[in-house]
CSV table of C-alpha atoms in Angstrom, one decimal:
chain,number,residue,atom,x,y,z
W,1,MET,CA,-0.5,-0.1,0.1
W,2,PRO,CA,1.5,3.5,-1.1
W,3,PHE,CA,1.1,5.3,2.3
W,4,ALA,CA,3.1,2.4,3.9
W,5,ARG,CA,5.8,5.2,2.6
W,6,LEU,CA,4.5,7.5,4.5
W,7,ASP,CA,4.7,5.9,7.8
W,8,ARG,CA,8.5,5.3,6.7
W,9,ALA,CA,9.7,7.9,6.4
W,10,THR,CA,11.7,10.4,9.0
W,11,THR,CA,10.7,14.0,8.9
W,12,PRO,CA,7.9,15.3,10.6
W,13,THR,CA,6.3,17.4,7.0
W,14,ALA,CA,5.8,13.5,5.3
W,15,ARG,CA,1.7,13.7,7.7
W,16,ILE,CA,1.2,17.2,5.9
W,17,GLY,CA,0.4,16.8,2.2
W,18,LEU,CA,0.4,19.4,-0.9
W,19,GLY,CA,-3.7,20.1,-2.4
W,20,LEU,CA,-3.2,20.9,-6.0
W,21,ALA,CA,-6.4,22.3,-5.6
W,22,ALA,CA,-6.0,26.2,-6.1
W,23,VAL,CA,-2.8,26.3,-8.5
W,24,GLY,CA,-4.0,24.1,-11.1
W,25,ARG,CA,-7.2,26.1,-12.6
W,26,PRO,CA,-7.8,30.3,-13.1
W,27,GLY,CA,-10.4,29.9,-10.6
W,28,TYR,CA,-11.0,28.3,-7.4
W,29,ILE,CA,-12.7,29.6,-4.3
W,30,THR,CA,-10.1,30.7,-1.7
W,31,PRO,CA,-9.8,34.1,-1.2
W,32,HIS,CA,-7.0,36.5,-2.3
W,33,ARG,CA,-5.9,34.8,-5.7
W,34,ASP,CA,-5.6,38.3,-7.5
W,35,ARG,CA,-2.7,38.5,-4.8
W,36,ASP,CA,-1.9,34.4,-4.8
W,37,LEU,CA,-1.1,34.5,-8.2
W,38,PRO,CA,-0.3,38.0,-9.1
W,39,GLY,CA,1.4,36.7,-13.1
W,40,GLY,CA,-1.3,35.9,-13.9
W,41,ARG,CA,-3.4,32.5,-14.9
W,42,GLY,CA,-2.2,30.9,-18.7
W,43,ALA,CA,-1.2,27.7,-18.4
W,44,ASP,CA,2.3,28.7,-18.3
W,45,ALA,CA,1.6,31.3,-15.2
W,46,LEU,CA,0.1,28.1,-13.2
W,47,ARG,CA,2.6,25.0,-14.2
W,48,GLY,CA,5.2,27.3,-13.3
W,49,ARG,CA,3.3,27.6,-10.2
W,50,VAL,CA,2.2,24.5,-9.7
W,51,HIS,CA,5.6,23.6,-10.1
W,52,GLU,CA,7.5,25.8,-8.0
W,53,LEU,CA,5.3,24.6,-4.8
W,54,LEU,CA,6.5,21.1,-5.7
W,55,ASP,CA,10.2,22.4,-5.6
W,56,ALA,CA,9.3,23.4,-2.8
W,57,ALA,CA,7.6,20.2,-0.9
W,58,TYR,CA,9.8,17.2,-1.4
W,59,ALA,CA,12.3,19.8,-0.2
W,60,GLN,CA,10.7,20.1,2.9
W,61,GLY,CA,9.8,16.4,3.3
W,62,VAL,CA,6.4,16.1,1.9
W,63,ARG,CA,5.6,13.1,0.4
W,64,TYR,CA,1.8,13.0,0.0
W,65,VAL,CA,0.5,14.8,-3.2
W,66,ASP,CA,-3.2,15.5,-4.4
W,67,ALA,CA,-5.0,15.7,-8.0
W,68,ALA,CA,-8.5,15.6,-9.6
W,69,ARG,CA,-9.4,15.3,-13.2
W,70,SER,CA,-11.2,18.2,-12.2
W,71,TYR,CA,-8.2,20.3,-10.9
W,72,GLY,CA,-7.8,22.1,-14.2
W,73,ARG,CA,-4.1,21.0,-16.1
W,74,ALA,CA,-3.1,19.9,-12.5
W,75,GLU,CA,-2.5,16.2,-13.3
W,76,GLU,CA,-0.7,17.1,-16.0
W,77,PHE,CA,1.5,20.3,-14.6
W,78,LEU,CA,2.4,17.6,-11.7
W,79,ALA,CA,3.4,14.7,-14.5
W,80,GLU,CA,6.0,17.2,-15.7
W,81,TRP,CA,7.5,18.2,-12.8
W,82,LEU,CA,7.5,13.7,-11.9
W,83,THR,CA,9.1,13.5,-15.4
W,84,ALA,CA,11.7,16.2,-14.7
W,85,HIS,CA,12.5,15.0,-10.5
W,86,PRO,CA,13.1,11.2,-11.7
W,87,GLU,CA,14.8,11.8,-7.7
W,88,ALA,CA,10.8,12.3,-6.0
W,89,GLU,CA,10.4,8.1,-6.5
W,90,ASP,CA,9.3,8.3,-2.9
W,91,LEU,CA,6.7,11.1,-3.8
W,92,VAL,CA,3.0,9.4,-3.1
W,93,VAL,CA,0.7,10.6,-5.9
W,94,GLY,CA,-3.5,10.4,-5.4
W,95,SER,CA,-6.0,11.8,-8.2
W,96,LYS,CA,-9.6,11.7,-8.3
W,97,TRP,CA,-12.4,11.1,-11.2
W,98,GLY,CA,-15.8,12.0,-10.6
W,99,TYR,CA,-15.7,15.4,-11.8
W,100,THR,CA,-15.3,17.6,-15.0
W,101,TYR,CA,-14.2,20.8,-15.0
W,102,THR,CA,-15.6,23.2,-17.4
W,103,GLY,CA,-13.9,26.2,-16.1
W,104,ASP,CA,-10.9,25.8,-18.7
W,105,ARG,CA,-9.6,29.8,-18.4
W,106,ASN,CA,-12.8,32.4,-17.4
W,107,THR,CA,-13.3,32.4,-13.3
W,108,GLU,CA,-16.7,33.4,-14.7
W,109,ALA,CA,-18.0,30.5,-15.9
W,110,GLY,CA,-20.6,28.4,-14.5
W,111,PRO,CA,-20.8,25.6,-12.8
W,112,HIS,CA,-17.1,25.4,-13.1
W,113,GLU,CA,-17.2,21.7,-12.9
W,114,VAL,CA,-19.9,18.9,-14.0
W,115,LYS,CA,-20.3,15.6,-11.6
W,116,ASP,CA,-20.4,12.0,-13.5
W,117,HIS,CA,-20.1,8.7,-11.4
W,118,SER,CA,-21.0,6.4,-13.4
W,119,LEU,CA,-19.1,3.4,-14.8
W,120,ALA,CA,-18.7,5.1,-18.5
W,121,ALA,CA,-17.3,8.7,-16.7
W,122,PHE,CA,-14.5,6.5,-15.1
W,123,GLU,CA,-13.2,4.6,-18.2
W,124,ARG,CA,-12.8,8.3,-19.4
W,125,GLN,CA,-11.1,9.6,-16.9
W,126,ARG,CA,-8.9,7.0,-16.1
W,127,ALA,CA,-8.1,6.2,-19.0
W,128,GLU,CA,-6.4,10.3,-19.3
W,129,THR,CA,-5.3,10.1,-15.9
W,130,ALA,CA,-3.3,6.7,-16.9
W,131,ALA,CA,-1.7,9.3,-19.8
W,132,LEU,CA,-1.1,11.8,-17.9
W,133,LEU,CA,0.2,10.1,-15.0
W,134,GLY,CA,1.3,6.5,-15.9
W,135,ASP,CA,2.5,4.0,-13.7
W,136,ARG,CA,3.1,7.1,-11.1
W,137,LEU,CA,-1.1,6.6,-9.5
W,138,ASP,CA,-0.7,5.5,-6.8
W,139,LEU,CA,-4.0,6.0,-5.5
W,140,TYR,CA,-7.4,6.8,-7.9
W,141,GLN,CA,-10.4,8.2,-5.9
W,142,ILE,CA,-14.1,8.7,-6.7
W,143,HIS,CA,-14.6,12.5,-6.4
W,144,SER,CA,-17.4,13.7,-3.2
W,145,VAL,CA,-19.4,10.6,-2.9
W,146,THR,CA,-22.6,10.8,-1.2
W,147,ALA,CA,-24.5,8.7,0.6
W,148,ASP,CA,-26.8,8.8,-2.8
W,149,SER,CA,-24.2,8.5,-4.5
W,150,PRO,CA,-24.5,5.5,-7.1
W,151,ALA,CA,-21.0,5.5,-7.1
W,152,LEU,CA,-22.2,3.5,-3.7
W,153,THR,CA,-24.4,1.1,-5.8
W,154,ASP,CA,-22.9,0.3,-8.9
W,155,THR,CA,-21.6,-2.9,-8.4
W,156,ALA,CA,-20.3,-3.2,-11.7
W,157,LEU,CA,-18.0,0.1,-10.8
W,158,HIS,CA,-17.5,-1.4,-7.7
W,159,GLU,CA,-15.2,-4.6,-10.4
W,160,ARG,CA,-14.1,-2.6,-12.0
W,161,LEU,CA,-12.4,-0.2,-9.4
W,162,ALA,CA,-10.9,-3.6,-8.2
W,163,ARG,CA,-9.4,-4.9,-11.4
W,164,LEU,CA,-7.6,-1.6,-10.8
W,165,ALA,CA,-6.5,-2.3,-7.1
W,166,GLU,CA,-5.1,-6.0,-8.2
W,167,GLN,CA,-3.0,-3.2,-10.8
W,168,GLY,CA,-1.7,-1.8,-8.0
W,169,VAL,CA,-3.2,1.5,-8.2
W,170,THR,CA,-5.3,1.6,-4.0
W,171,VAL,CA,-9.1,3.0,-4.5
W,172,GLY,CA,-10.4,5.2,-2.6
W,173,PHE,CA,-13.4,7.5,-2.4
W,174,SER,CA,-14.0,11.4,-1.3
W,175,THR,CA,-16.7,12.8,0.1
W,176,SER,CA,-17.9,16.6,1.1
W,177,GLY,CA,-20.9,18.1,2.3
W,178,PRO,CA,-23.2,18.1,5.4
W,179,ALA,CA,-23.7,14.2,5.7
W,180,GLN,CA,-20.0,12.9,5.4
W,181,ALA,CA,-20.8,11.2,8.4
W,182,ASP,CA,-23.0,9.0,6.3
W,183,ALA,CA,-21.4,8.7,2.9
W,184,VAL,CA,-18.7,7.8,5.0
W,185,ARG,CA,-19.8,4.8,6.1
W,186,ALA,CA,-22.0,3.5,3.6
W,187,ALA,CA,-18.9,3.6,1.4
W,188,LEU,CA,-17.8,1.0,4.4
W,189,ALA,CA,-20.1,-1.4,3.6
W,190,VAL,CA,-18.7,-1.7,-0.4
W,191,THR,CA,-18.0,-4.9,-0.7
W,192,VAL,CA,-15.9,-7.1,-4.1
W,193,ASP,CA,-15.6,-10.8,-3.5
W,194,GLY,CA,-16.3,-10.0,1.0
W,195,ALA,CA,-13.6,-7.7,0.5
W,196,PRO,CA,-13.3,-4.1,1.8
W,197,LEU,CA,-13.1,-2.1,-1.7
W,198,PHE,CA,-12.7,1.5,-0.4
W,199,ARG,CA,-8.6,1.5,1.1
W,200,THR,CA,-8.6,5.6,1.2
W,201,VAL,CA,-11.2,8.4,2.5
W,202,GLN,CA,-10.4,11.7,2.0
W,203,ALA,CA,-13.0,14.5,4.0
W,204,THR,CA,-13.4,18.0,5.3
W,205,TYR,CA,-12.6,18.6,8.8
W,206,ASN,CA,-11.4,21.6,10.3
W,207,ALA,CA,-11.9,23.8,13.5
W,208,LEU,CA,-15.0,24.9,12.4
W,209,GLU,CA,-16.3,21.7,10.5
W,210,THR,CA,-15.9,18.3,12.4
W,211,SER,CA,-18.8,16.2,12.2
W,212,ALA,CA,-17.1,13.4,10.6
W,213,GLY,CA,-14.7,13.2,13.0
W,214,GLN,CA,-17.1,9.9,14.8
W,215,ALA,CA,-16.7,8.6,10.8
W,216,LEU,CA,-13.1,9.0,10.2
W,217,ALA,CA,-12.2,7.2,13.5
W,218,GLU,CA,-14.1,4.1,12.6
W,219,ALA,CA,-12.5,4.0,8.7
W,220,HIS,CA,-9.1,4.4,10.8
W,221,GLY,CA,-10.6,1.3,12.6
W,222,ALA,CA,-11.6,0.1,9.6
W,223,GLY,CA,-8.2,-0.2,8.2
W,224,LEU,CA,-8.4,2.9,5.6
W,225,THR,CA,-6.1,5.7,5.3
W,226,VAL,CA,-7.8,9.4,6.1
W,227,ILE,CA,-6.9,12.3,3.9
W,228,VAL,CA,-7.9,15.6,5.6
W,229,LYS,CA,-8.8,18.4,3.0
W,230,GLU,CA,-9.7,22.1,4.2
W,231,ALA,CA,-8.4,21.4,6.8
W,232,ALA,CA,-8.1,25.0,6.1
W,233,ALA,CA,-11.6,25.8,5.8
W,234,ASN,CA,-10.7,27.8,1.7
W,235,GLY,CA,-8.7,30.2,3.9
W,236,ARG,CA,-11.8,30.7,5.8
W,237,LEU,CA,-8.3,29.8,8.8
W,238,THR,CA,-5.9,31.8,7.4
W,239,GLY,CA,-4.4,35.3,8.0
W,240,THR,CA,-7.4,37.7,8.7
W,241,GLU,CA,-9.8,36.0,7.6
W,242,ALA,CA,-9.0,33.8,10.1
W,243,PRO,CA,-11.5,33.8,13.8
W,244,ALA,CA,-9.8,36.6,16.6
W,245,VAL,CA,-9.2,33.3,19.0
W,246,LEU,CA,-7.0,31.5,16.2
W,247,ARG,CA,-5.2,34.5,15.2
W,248,GLU,CA,-4.2,34.5,18.8
W,249,THR,CA,-2.9,31.7,19.4
W,250,ALA,CA,-0.5,31.4,16.8
W,251,ALA,CA,0.7,35.0,17.7
W,252,GLU,CA,1.5,33.0,20.9
W,253,ALA,CA,3.1,30.8,18.8
W,254,GLY,CA,5.2,33.0,17.0
W,255,LEU,CA,3.7,31.1,14.3
W,256,GLU,CA,0.8,31.8,11.7
W,257,ALA,CA,-2.9,31.3,11.4
W,258,ASP,CA,-3.0,28.5,9.8
W,259,ALA,CA,-0.7,26.2,10.9
W,260,VAL,CA,-2.9,26.2,14.0
W,261,ALA,CA,-5.9,25.0,11.5
W,262,LEU,CA,-3.7,22.5,10.6
W,263,ALA,CA,-2.1,21.3,13.3
W,264,LEU,CA,-5.2,20.9,15.4
W,265,VAL,CA,-6.2,18.6,12.7
W,266,LEU,CA,-3.1,17.5,12.6
W,267,ARG,CA,-3.1,15.9,17.0
W,268,GLU,CA,-6.1,13.5,15.9
W,269,PRO,CA,-5.2,9.6,15.8
W,270,TRP,CA,-6.9,9.0,13.1
W,271,ALA,CA,-5.7,11.6,10.9
W,272,GLY,CA,-2.8,10.4,8.2
W,273,VAL,CA,-2.5,12.7,6.1
W,274,VAL,CA,-3.9,16.3,6.1
W,275,LEU,CA,-3.3,18.5,2.9
W,276,SER,CA,-2.1,22.1,2.5
W,277,GLY,CA,-4.1,24.1,0.2
W,278,ALA,CA,-0.9,26.2,-0.1
W,279,ALA,CA,-1.1,28.6,-3.3
W,280,THR,CA,2.0,30.4,-3.2
W,281,VAL,CA,5.5,29.1,-1.2
W,282,ASN,CA,4.8,31.5,1.0
W,283,GLN,CA,2.1,29.3,2.8
W,284,LEU,CA,3.7,26.4,2.1
W,285,ALA,CA,6.1,27.5,4.2
W,286,ALA,CA,3.8,28.8,7.1
W,287,ASN,CA,1.6,25.3,6.9
W,288,LEU,CA,5.2,23.3,6.8
W,289,HIS,CA,5.4,25.2,10.7
W,290,ALA,CA,2.3,23.1,11.9
W,291,PRO,CA,4.2,19.9,13.1
W,292,LEU,CA,5.7,21.6,15.6
W,293,LEU,CA,2.9,23.1,17.7
W,294,ASP,CA,1.6,22.2,20.8
W,295,LEU,CA,-1.7,22.4,22.1
W,296,ASP,CA,-2.5,22.1,25.1
W,297,ALA,CA,-5.7,21.2,26.5
W,298,GLU,CA,-6.7,25.4,27.2
W,299,ARG,CA,-5.7,26.9,24.0
W,300,LEU,CA,-7.8,23.3,22.9
W,301,ASP,CA,-10.3,24.3,25.2
W,302,ARG,CA,-10.7,27.7,23.4
W,303,LEU,CA,-10.0,26.9,19.8
W,304,GLY,CA,-13.4,24.2,20.4
W,305,ALA,CA,-15.6,27.6,20.7
W,306,LEU,CA,-15.4,27.5,16.8
W,307,VAL,CA,-17.0,24.6,16.0
W,308,GLU,CA,-20.4,25.2,13.5
W,309,GLU,CA,-23.9,23.5,12.3
W,310,PRO,CA,-22.6,21.3,9.6
W,311,GLU,CA,-25.6,23.2,7.1
W,312,ALA,CA,-24.2,26.3,8.0
W,313,TYR,CA,-20.9,25.5,7.2
W,314,TRP,CA,-22.2,23.5,3.9
W,315,ARG,CA,-23.8,26.8,2.7
W,316,HIS,CA,-21.0,29.5,3.3
W,317,ARG,CA,-19.0,27.2,1.9
W,318,SER,CA,-21.3,26.8,-1.8
W,319,SER,CA,-22.1,30.7,-1.1
W,320,LEU,CA,-17.8,31.0,-1.6
W,321,PRO,CA,-17.1,32.4,-5.2
W,322,TRP,CA,-15.1,31.0,-7.8
W,323,THR,CA,-12.1,33.7,-8.8
């Protein structure tokens, strides 16, 4: 299993992964993109930024990178970097299928992604991913599974995913929405020939949205590797956007707010990998300080007051503009 390679890593930053959602395409829902991507958002500028981030991440001990078919040209940029860096053979590479990116270069386009969890969509996107990443793909996840997703009941799809696993690619799923816990538990019940199909789960968990925590602990107990996305709540827990208590805790520790946000998740015993969604090298550097922070009981108590009702959290997330 590819994540065993992370278990053997000796640097604390190996448990932090680099997510490419914010840098593989012109538009995304994180704030201040005009500040973070001042060189423009054409293919060459985004390619340069992705490669710059990968250079910095790998040099500082990051050993997991997360892409998706819907992250614009993220897989392409990642593939180019991997070709140029054969020494990075210990980097675990994950991607996702199930959404098609339709925004192109227009940040005003809508919708930016189209969801399709059918077997036909898998076959098409698996071929696209294979053409770019080839045998460097370690993990392929269904993108944003919900409890009512057809991907959880389509036995033909399950058999095809099981064949992919037999070829050495780990199969997993990601979740989104206020009912993430239901999706996780439903996915844990999916089997092929009596064996569990999924070996990883990627879910949103952060200081504001903790509702999936118990289900993720159950997934960890069942042997799945848990990958946490949106640990900084799509920018809501960073910089001046962060709540005062988070900024105050960060100031006490001499760190940035986003480092505290990631540290809060890293302390969970079930969290295998926590993704940084950094769009700049400086943001990445701030995130990588997270393992240094000791969150004592008093700090945890203060930060615990930030938790929102899941429906309110996801309603706010849905209102975030693509810029």
